[in-house]
Amino acid sequence: MTDRSIELEVLRYNPETDSEPYWQRYSVPHHHEWVVLDALNHIKENIDPTLNYRWSCHMAVCGSCGMMINGSPKLACKSFMRDYENLIRVEPLAHFPIERDLVTGMDDFVSKLARVKPYLIPKQDKPVEEGEYRQTPAELKRYKQYSMCINCMICYSACPEYGLIPKFLGPAAITLAHRYNLDSRDGGREQRQEEVASGEGVWECTFVGACSEACPKHVDPAGALQQVKIASTIDWFKEQLSSWLK
Amino acid sequence: MAKSNKPIVWGPFAAGGTVTAFVTPVLILLTLLAALGHVPDGLTYEGMHGFASHWLAKLAIFAVITLSLWSSAHRLRSTFFDFGLRRDKQIATIVYFMAIIGALASLMFLYCI
């Protein structure tokens, strides 16, 4: 039931016609059960079909609809309009280049994700006939939380270090590397450490913790990064020690 | 990509952060109590002096002071960077140098006790 209308201020940008982004205001009905994504869909269908934004699942699984809502990075499908005042400002995710309206360029994140090899690298390849790689519930529990990442890039938008140092590998990529490092079936940690323990890797993190506060899936990337730092520090001292002992 | 040598400064920083989180609030409380004239029985000057005379206590005091100083220096370095001061090498040199001076000073005091 519509009880009132609400103002939505959206940052618009069309690289073909606009020299810079500008704000456009829309008046949308307020429904108690509506999220910001519903309001955007209402605009697209009824007011302005030229509005561009990404979305797919509408249930915080696909990770497509990350955007700045009143200055904070959020999933539009998880942000209820009833939790805001009469004016909601919607912008593309911070720290990423705008492609068009609320659509941002993901190339940097995707290439970083590929660099940390976020997939199982078995210790030893075995033929299919030998059966599956088995895992106990306790072994699953070690990494399960870090496997909940939906690549929505909200942690990159929240991270002030990524804003300052664009070459920083960033929260989600390092957390996913950690997820596979913790997997009992995996043997690829050494390969991932080449990126993760480099100057552009985990050491750019100063433990601000904004990533974990913003993460819509409660992955706690900041916690993962601190564990990676401890493990990398132990590695470093071990390597030094073994080179002295030679 | 080459692995970073950051662990050499981060290791003592992490250790210092842990020590600071546990020990510093207690030390502040005790110092404030002493400053207000309520010195707990076990913490009289003579008692503390006797405690600090033992080599094991000296080691513990040195570790607490040095790690806390290093932790603060490293945190200050990150803070400067976050506030937009990008001369990281110079800032790192200054803050770590100050922490080392503090560590050496505590070493001297402990030696003289």
Tab-separated table of C-alpha atoms in Angstrom:
chain	number	residue	atom	x	y	z
A	1	MET	CA	0.000	0.000	0.000
A	2	THR	CA	1.312	3.428	-0.927
A	3	ASP	CA	1.255	5.721	2.057
A	4	ARG	CA	3.413	8.568	0.720
A	5	SER	CA	5.881	9.378	-2.031
A	6	ILE	CA	9.625	9.563	-1.626
A	7	GLU	CA	12.290	11.461	-3.563
A	8	LEU	CA	15.071	9.496	-5.203
A	9	GLU	CA	18.098	11.484	-6.359
A	10	VAL	CA	20.114	9.465	-8.859
A	11	LEU	CA	23.542	10.300	-10.275
A	12	ARG	CA	23.232	10.158	-14.051
A	13	TYR	CA	26.005	9.993	-16.618
A	14	ASN	CA	26.003	9.179	-20.295
A	15	PRO	CA	29.572	9.261	-21.683
A	16	GLU	CA	28.248	9.976	-25.183
A	17	THR	CA	26.404	13.175	-24.296
A	18	ASP	CA	27.444	14.341	-20.816
A	19	SER	CA	30.735	15.994	-19.923
A	20	GLU	CA	30.256	15.109	-16.248
A	21	PRO	CA	27.775	13.303	-13.989
A	22	TYR	CA	24.702	15.188	-12.744
A	23	TRP	CA	21.893	14.562	-10.253
A	24	GLN	CA	18.384	13.748	-11.413
A	25	ARG	CA	15.435	13.644	-9.057
A	26	TYR	CA	12.513	11.228	-9.323
A	27	SER	CA	9.400	11.003	-7.208
A	28	VAL	CA	8.435	7.399	-6.475
A	29	PRO	CA	5.647	5.845	-4.396
A	30	HIS	CA	6.684	4.575	-0.973
A	31	HIS	CA	5.697	1.017	-0.177
A	32	HIS	CA	6.576	-0.443	3.183
A	33	GLU	CA	8.024	-3.600	1.642
A	34	TRP	CA	9.955	-1.890	-1.185
A	35	VAL	CA	13.719	-1.888	-1.398
A	36	VAL	CA	15.690	0.765	-3.326
A	37	LEU	CA	15.953	-1.629	-6.284
A	38	ASP	CA	12.132	-1.710	-6.501
A	39	ALA	CA	12.137	2.080	-6.723
A	40	LEU	CA	14.744	1.983	-9.523
A	41	ASN	CA	12.696	-0.621	-11.388
A	42	HIS	CA	9.621	1.596	-10.947
A	43	ILE	CA	11.508	4.528	-12.475
A	44	LYS	CA	12.803	2.422	-15.367
A	45	GLU	CA	9.359	0.996	-16.149
A	46	ASN	CA	7.165	4.033	-15.567
A	47	ILE	CA	9.133	7.278	-15.556
A	48	ASP	CA	12.460	7.124	-17.378
A	49	PRO	CA	13.475	4.083	-19.470
A	50	THR	CA	16.932	5.584	-20.098
A	51	LEU	CA	18.112	4.898	-16.518
A	52	ASN	CA	20.892	2.289	-16.407
A	53	TYR	CA	21.823	0.015	-13.497
A	54	ARG	CA	22.760	-3.622	-12.971
A	55	TRP	CA	20.583	-6.152	-11.213
A	56	SER	CA	19.554	-9.744	-11.521
A	57	CYS	CA	18.350	-11.795	-8.572
A	58	HIS	CA	16.669	-9.272	-6.233
A	59	MET	CA	17.662	-11.470	-3.248
A	60	ALA	CA	21.286	-10.622	-2.298
A	61	VAL	CA	22.770	-13.584	-4.133
A	62	CYS	CA	24.017	-12.315	-7.504
A	63	GLY	CA	25.957	-9.300	-6.228
A	64	SER	CA	25.028	-7.070	-9.193
A	65	CYS	CA	23.164	-4.169	-7.589
A	66	GLY	CA	25.879	-2.696	-5.372
A	67	MET	CA	25.628	1.105	-5.272
A	68	MET	CA	26.128	4.046	-2.938
A	69	ILE	CA	22.904	4.705	-1.044
A	70	ASN	CA	23.083	7.930	0.964
A	71	GLY	CA	26.856	7.708	0.750
A	72	SER	CA	27.270	4.102	1.936
A	73	PRO	CA	27.968	1.121	-0.294
A	74	LYS	CA	24.937	-1.205	-0.170
A	75	LEU	CA	23.054	-3.766	-2.197
A	76	ALA	CA	19.990	-1.968	-3.562
A	77	CYS	CA	17.975	-5.192	-3.177
A	78	LYS	CA	18.738	-5.351	0.556
A	79	SER	CA	18.148	-1.691	1.416
A	80	PHE	CA	14.564	-1.062	2.510
A	81	MET	CA	13.202	2.385	1.680
A	82	ARG	CA	11.407	2.493	5.034
A	83	ASP	CA	14.812	2.759	6.709
A	84	TYR	CA	15.499	6.109	5.013
A	85	GLU	CA	14.101	9.626	5.264
A	86	ASN	CA	12.183	11.322	2.460
A	87	LEU	CA	15.197	11.783	0.179
A	88	ILE	CA	17.441	8.919	-0.894
A	89	ARG	CA	20.608	9.648	-2.881
A	90	VAL	CA	21.792	6.861	-5.152
A	91	GLU	CA	25.226	6.882	-6.807
A	92	PRO	CA	27.461	4.350	-8.548
A	93	LEU	CA	29.884	2.409	-6.308
A	94	ALA	CA	32.731	4.632	-5.097
A	95	HIS	CA	36.320	3.952	-6.257
A	96	PHE	CA	35.184	2.511	-9.603
A	97	PRO	CA	34.956	4.292	-12.962
A	98	ILE	CA	31.395	5.113	-14.068
A	99	GLU	CA	30.416	3.481	-17.331
A	100	ARG	CA	26.883	4.816	-17.505
A	101	ASP	CA	24.533	6.035	-14.761
A	102	LEU	CA	24.830	3.507	-11.894
A	103	VAL	CA	26.868	1.019	-13.932
A	104	THR	CA	30.564	0.910	-13.018
A	105	GLY	CA	33.576	-0.665	-14.723
A	106	MET	CA	34.540	-3.987	-13.084
A	107	ASP	CA	37.715	-4.732	-15.086
A	108	ASP	CA	40.128	-3.874	-12.275
A	109	PHE	CA	38.375	-6.132	-9.762
A	110	VAL	CA	37.965	-9.020	-12.197
A	111	SER	CA	41.634	-8.964	-13.194
A	112	LYS	CA	42.686	-8.888	-9.518
A	113	LEU	CA	40.383	-11.776	-8.751
A	114	ALA	CA	41.971	-13.818	-11.545
A	115	ARG	CA	45.476	-13.051	-10.205
A	116	VAL	CA	44.822	-14.784	-6.848
A	117	LYS	CA	43.620	-17.998	-8.587
A	118	PRO	CA	40.292	-18.346	-6.748
A	119	TYR	CA	39.749	-22.021	-7.555
A	120	LEU	CA	40.923	-25.358	-6.188
A	121	ILE	CA	44.461	-26.296	-7.145
A	122	PRO	CA	44.677	-29.940	-5.997
A	123	LYS	CA	47.863	-31.063	-4.244
A	124	GLN	CA	48.016	-34.022	-6.576
A	125	ASP	CA	45.913	-34.587	-9.644
A	126	LYS	CA	44.091	-37.885	-9.478
A	127	PRO	CA	42.079	-39.629	-12.170
A	128	VAL	CA	38.287	-39.413	-11.993
A	129	GLU	CA	38.066	-43.181	-11.389
A	130	GLU	CA	39.665	-42.722	-7.967
A	131	GLY	CA	36.612	-40.837	-6.844
A	132	GLU	CA	35.956	-37.433	-5.317
A	133	TYR	CA	38.092	-35.364	-2.968
A	134	ARG	CA	36.473	-35.958	0.407
A	135	GLN	CA	36.118	-33.385	3.154
A	136	THR	CA	34.838	-33.544	6.729
A	137	PRO	CA	32.291	-31.022	8.084
A	138	ALA	CA	35.038	-29.610	10.330
A	139	GLU	CA	37.267	-29.019	7.288
A	140	LEU	CA	34.376	-27.328	5.493
A	141	LYS	CA	33.728	-25.094	8.492
A	142	ARG	CA	37.267	-23.658	8.329
A	143	TYR	CA	36.594	-21.741	5.107
A	144	LYS	CA	32.801	-21.722	4.688
A	145	GLN	CA	32.323	-18.144	5.901
A	146	TYR	CA	34.853	-16.841	3.339
A	147	SER	CA	33.130	-18.765	0.548
A	148	MET	CA	29.953	-16.692	1.004
A	149	CYS	CA	31.429	-13.801	-1.036
A	150	ILE	CA	29.213	-12.806	-3.981
A	151	ASN	CA	31.793	-10.528	-5.682
A	152	CYS	CA	29.565	-7.476	-5.249
A	153	MET	CA	32.615	-5.180	-4.804
A	154	ILE	CA	30.967	-3.364	-1.896
A	155	CYS	CA	34.074	-3.997	0.236
A	156	TYR	CA	36.255	-2.257	-2.390
A	157	SER	CA	33.929	0.703	-2.308
A	158	ALA	CA	34.044	0.804	1.503
A	159	CYS	CA	37.839	0.391	1.709
A	160	PRO	CA	39.627	3.755	2.061
A	161	GLU	CA	42.956	2.072	1.253
A	162	TYR	CA	41.672	0.906	-2.130
A	163	GLY	CA	40.508	4.469	-2.763
A	164	LEU	CA	44.009	5.762	-1.964
A	165	ILE	CA	46.002	2.960	-3.617
A	166	PRO	CA	44.164	1.586	-6.672
A	167	LYS	CA	46.802	-1.119	-7.219
A	168	PHE	CA	45.908	-2.697	-3.836
A	169	LEU	CA	44.672	-6.248	-4.442
A	170	GLY	CA	41.775	-5.473	-2.110
A	171	PRO	CA	39.519	-7.196	0.447
A	172	ALA	CA	37.445	-9.640	-1.625
A	173	ALA	CA	40.313	-10.987	-3.774
A	174	ILE	CA	42.554	-11.650	-0.757
A	175	THR	CA	39.657	-13.131	1.220
A	176	LEU	CA	38.895	-15.531	-1.635
A	177	ALA	CA	42.569	-16.502	-1.843
A	178	HIS	CA	42.344	-17.218	1.902
A	179	ARG	CA	39.177	-19.264	1.346
A	180	TYR	CA	41.026	-21.612	-1.038
A	181	ASN	CA	44.194	-21.648	1.096
A	182	LEU	CA	42.093	-22.931	4.013
A	183	ASP	CA	40.501	-25.690	1.916
A	184	SER	CA	41.769	-29.162	2.820
A	185	ARG	CA	41.600	-30.227	-0.855
A	186	ASP	CA	43.801	-27.361	-2.009
A	187	GLY	CA	47.550	-27.159	-2.506
A	188	GLY	CA	47.854	-23.800	-4.281
A	189	ARG	CA	48.755	-21.500	-1.409
A	190	GLU	CA	52.354	-21.017	-2.541
A	191	GLN	CA	51.199	-19.820	-5.966
A	192	ARG	CA	48.659	-17.421	-4.467
A	193	GLN	CA	51.193	-16.032	-1.988
A	194	GLU	CA	53.163	-14.615	-4.938
A	195	GLU	CA	50.369	-12.049	-5.307
A	196	VAL	CA	48.872	-11.967	-1.820
A	197	ALA	CA	52.161	-11.444	0.093
A	198	SER	CA	53.527	-8.914	-2.413
A	199	GLY	CA	53.745	-5.161	-1.822
A	200	GLU	CA	50.425	-4.659	-3.639
A	201	GLY	CA	48.812	-7.475	-1.673
A	202	VAL	CA	47.724	-7.827	1.919
A	203	TRP	CA	50.329	-5.364	3.256
A	204	GLU	CA	48.464	-2.352	1.873
A	205	CYS	CA	45.670	-3.123	4.366
A	206	THR	CA	45.834	-1.017	7.540
A	207	PHE	CA	42.904	-2.819	9.209
A	208	VAL	CA	40.365	-0.015	8.955
A	209	GLY	CA	37.643	-2.667	9.082
A	210	ALA	CA	35.177	-0.826	6.814
A	211	CYS	CA	35.003	-3.854	4.474
A	212	SER	CA	33.630	-6.098	7.195
A	213	GLU	CA	31.097	-3.502	8.291
A	214	ALA	CA	29.834	-3.029	4.742
A	215	CYS	CA	29.849	-6.676	3.595
A	216	PRO	CA	26.206	-7.713	2.960
A	217	LYS	CA	27.078	-11.420	3.328
A	218	HIS	CA	28.951	-11.154	6.670
A	219	VAL	CA	32.104	-12.611	5.146
A	220	ASP	CA	34.346	-10.491	7.428
A	221	PRO	CA	37.114	-9.756	4.892
A	222	ALA	CA	39.059	-7.706	7.481
A	223	GLY	CA	39.329	-10.791	9.699
A	224	ALA	CA	40.530	-12.870	6.750
A	225	LEU	CA	43.186	-10.288	5.859
A	226	GLN	CA	44.570	-10.215	9.397
A	227	GLN	CA	44.845	-14.031	9.349
A	228	VAL	CA	46.643	-13.773	5.998
A	229	LYS	CA	49.058	-11.229	7.491
A	230	ILE	CA	49.896	-13.505	10.419
A	231	ALA	CA	50.432	-16.513	8.106
A	232	SER	CA	52.553	-14.421	5.704
A	233	THR	CA	54.649	-13.090	8.599
A	234	ILE	CA	55.323	-16.631	9.844
A	235	ASP	CA	56.271	-17.596	6.252
A	236	TRP	CA	58.668	-14.668	6.021
A	237	PHE	CA	60.501	-15.482	9.256
A	238	LYS	CA	60.675	-19.158	8.291
A	239	GLU	CA	62.150	-18.253	4.897
A	240	GLN	CA	64.749	-15.975	6.509
A	241	LEU	CA	65.644	-18.623	9.056
A	242	SER	CA	66.049	-21.359	6.463
A	243	SER	CA	68.238	-19.137	4.270
A	244	TRP	CA	70.507	-18.365	7.263
A	245	LEU	CA	70.770	-22.029	8.188
A	246	LYS	CA	71.930	-23.007	4.696
B	1	MET	CA	55.646	-10.589	-8.058
B	2	ALA	CA	58.261	-10.365	-5.322
B	3	LYS	CA	57.105	-11.017	-1.784
B	4	SER	CA	57.149	-7.995	0.499
B	5	ASN	CA	59.523	-7.568	3.446
B	6	LYS	CA	56.754	-5.853	5.410
B	7	PRO	CA	56.572	-8.721	7.967
B	8	ILE	CA	59.741	-7.446	9.623
B	9	VAL	CA	57.902	-4.285	10.733
B	10	TRP	CA	54.433	-5.829	10.926
B	11	GLY	CA	55.429	-8.749	13.189
B	12	PRO	CA	56.470	-6.564	16.166
B	13	PHE	CA	53.539	-4.218	15.375
B	14	ALA	CA	51.029	-7.060	15.734
B	15	ALA	CA	52.733	-8.329	18.892
B	16	GLY	CA	52.790	-4.780	20.287
B	17	GLY	CA	49.127	-4.256	19.427
B	18	THR	CA	48.176	-7.371	21.352
B	19	VAL	CA	50.335	-6.409	24.344
B	20	THR	CA	49.003	-2.840	24.266
B	21	ALA	CA	45.384	-4.010	24.186
B	22	PHE	CA	45.883	-6.104	27.320
B	23	VAL	CA	48.486	-4.246	29.352
B	24	THR	CA	48.221	-0.539	28.569
B	25	PRO	CA	44.703	0.060	30.006
B	26	VAL	CA	45.813	-1.566	33.282
B	27	LEU	CA	48.989	0.521	33.374
B	28	ILE	CA	47.006	3.721	32.772
B	29	LEU	CA	44.600	2.811	35.565
B	30	LEU	CA	47.425	2.035	37.992
B	31	THR	CA	49.272	5.238	37.065
B	32	LEU	CA	46.124	7.305	37.594
B	33	LEU	CA	45.502	5.600	40.954
B	34	ALA	CA	49.080	6.330	42.006
B	35	ALA	CA	48.817	9.938	40.788
B	36	LEU	CA	45.670	10.416	42.899
B	37	GLY	CA	47.490	9.116	45.955
B	38	HIS	CA	45.875	5.679	46.134
B	39	VAL	CA	48.883	3.445	45.633
B	40	PRO	CA	47.860	-0.222	45.888
B	41	ASP	CA	49.831	-2.093	48.571
B	42	GLY	CA	51.835	-4.255	46.152
B	43	LEU	CA	52.792	-1.285	44.006
B	44	THR	CA	54.752	0.900	46.411
B	45	TYR	CA	58.016	2.400	45.145
B	46	GLU	CA	60.110	-0.095	47.100
B	47	GLY	CA	57.971	-3.003	45.939
B	48	MET	CA	58.187	-1.994	42.273
B	49	HIS	CA	61.901	-1.254	42.543
B	50	GLY	CA	62.468	-4.711	43.961
B	51	PHE	CA	60.351	-6.243	41.196
B	52	ALA	CA	62.248	-4.398	38.455
B	53	SER	CA	65.583	-5.564	39.879
B	54	HIS	CA	65.010	-9.118	38.769
B	55	TRP	CA	66.271	-9.907	35.252
B	56	LEU	CA	63.036	-11.664	34.246
B	57	ALA	CA	60.981	-8.615	35.263
B	58	LYS	CA	63.419	-6.404	33.348
B	59	LEU	CA	62.897	-8.512	30.256
B	60	ALA	CA	59.104	-8.291	30.613
B	61	ILE	CA	59.191	-4.507	31.143
B	62	PHE	CA	61.524	-4.074	28.172
B	63	ALA	CA	59.279	-6.215	25.951
B	64	VAL	CA	56.115	-4.329	26.952
B	65	ILE	CA	57.700	-0.893	26.407
B	66	THR	CA	59.474	-1.742	23.141
B	67	LEU	CA	56.576	-3.575	21.524
B	68	SER	CA	54.087	-0.868	22.541
B	69	LEU	CA	56.355	1.860	21.139
B	70	TRP	CA	56.851	-0.048	17.893
B	71	SER	CA	53.130	-0.681	17.577
B	72	SER	CA	52.353	3.021	18.092
B	73	ALA	CA	55.051	4.027	15.588
B	74	HIS	CA	53.679	1.712	12.911
B	75	ARG	CA	50.088	2.795	13.560
B	76	LEU	CA	51.187	6.443	13.327
B	77	ARG	CA	52.882	5.682	9.998
B	78	SER	CA	49.630	4.213	8.588
B	79	THR	CA	47.627	7.103	10.006
B	80	PHE	CA	49.882	9.681	8.325
B	81	PHE	CA	49.407	7.849	5.041
B	82	ASP	CA	45.628	7.701	5.483
B	83	PHE	CA	45.556	11.441	6.179
B	84	GLY	CA	47.233	12.069	2.838
B	85	LEU	CA	50.901	12.491	3.842
B	86	ARG	CA	52.536	10.325	1.200
B	87	ARG	CA	56.236	10.635	2.165
B	88	ASP	CA	56.048	7.132	3.564
B	89	LYS	CA	59.800	6.439	3.601
B	90	GLN	CA	60.669	9.609	5.522
B	91	ILE	CA	57.754	9.217	7.948
B	92	ALA	CA	58.582	5.534	8.515
B	93	THR	CA	62.218	6.431	9.240
B	94	ILE	CA	61.250	9.124	11.756
B	95	VAL	CA	58.583	7.139	13.660
B	96	TYR	CA	60.586	3.902	13.804
B	97	PHE	CA	63.690	5.871	14.861
B	98	MET	CA	61.702	7.422	17.730
B	99	ALA	CA	60.492	3.968	18.804
B	100	ILE	CA	64.077	2.680	18.762
B	101	ILE	CA	65.272	5.677	20.828
B	102	GLY	CA	62.529	4.898	23.371
B	103	ALA	CA	63.545	1.251	23.427
B	104	LEU	CA	67.203	2.148	23.979
B	105	ALA	CA	66.245	4.602	26.750
B	106	SER	CA	64.229	1.902	28.544
B	107	LEU	CA	67.177	-0.466	28.145
B	108	MET	CA	69.464	2.102	29.803
B	109	PHE	CA	67.063	2.763	32.688
B	110	LEU	CA	66.568	-0.949	33.301
B	111	TYR	CA	70.327	-1.487	33.226
B	112	CYS	CA	70.828	1.231	35.862
B	113	ILE	CA	68.229	-0.191	38.285
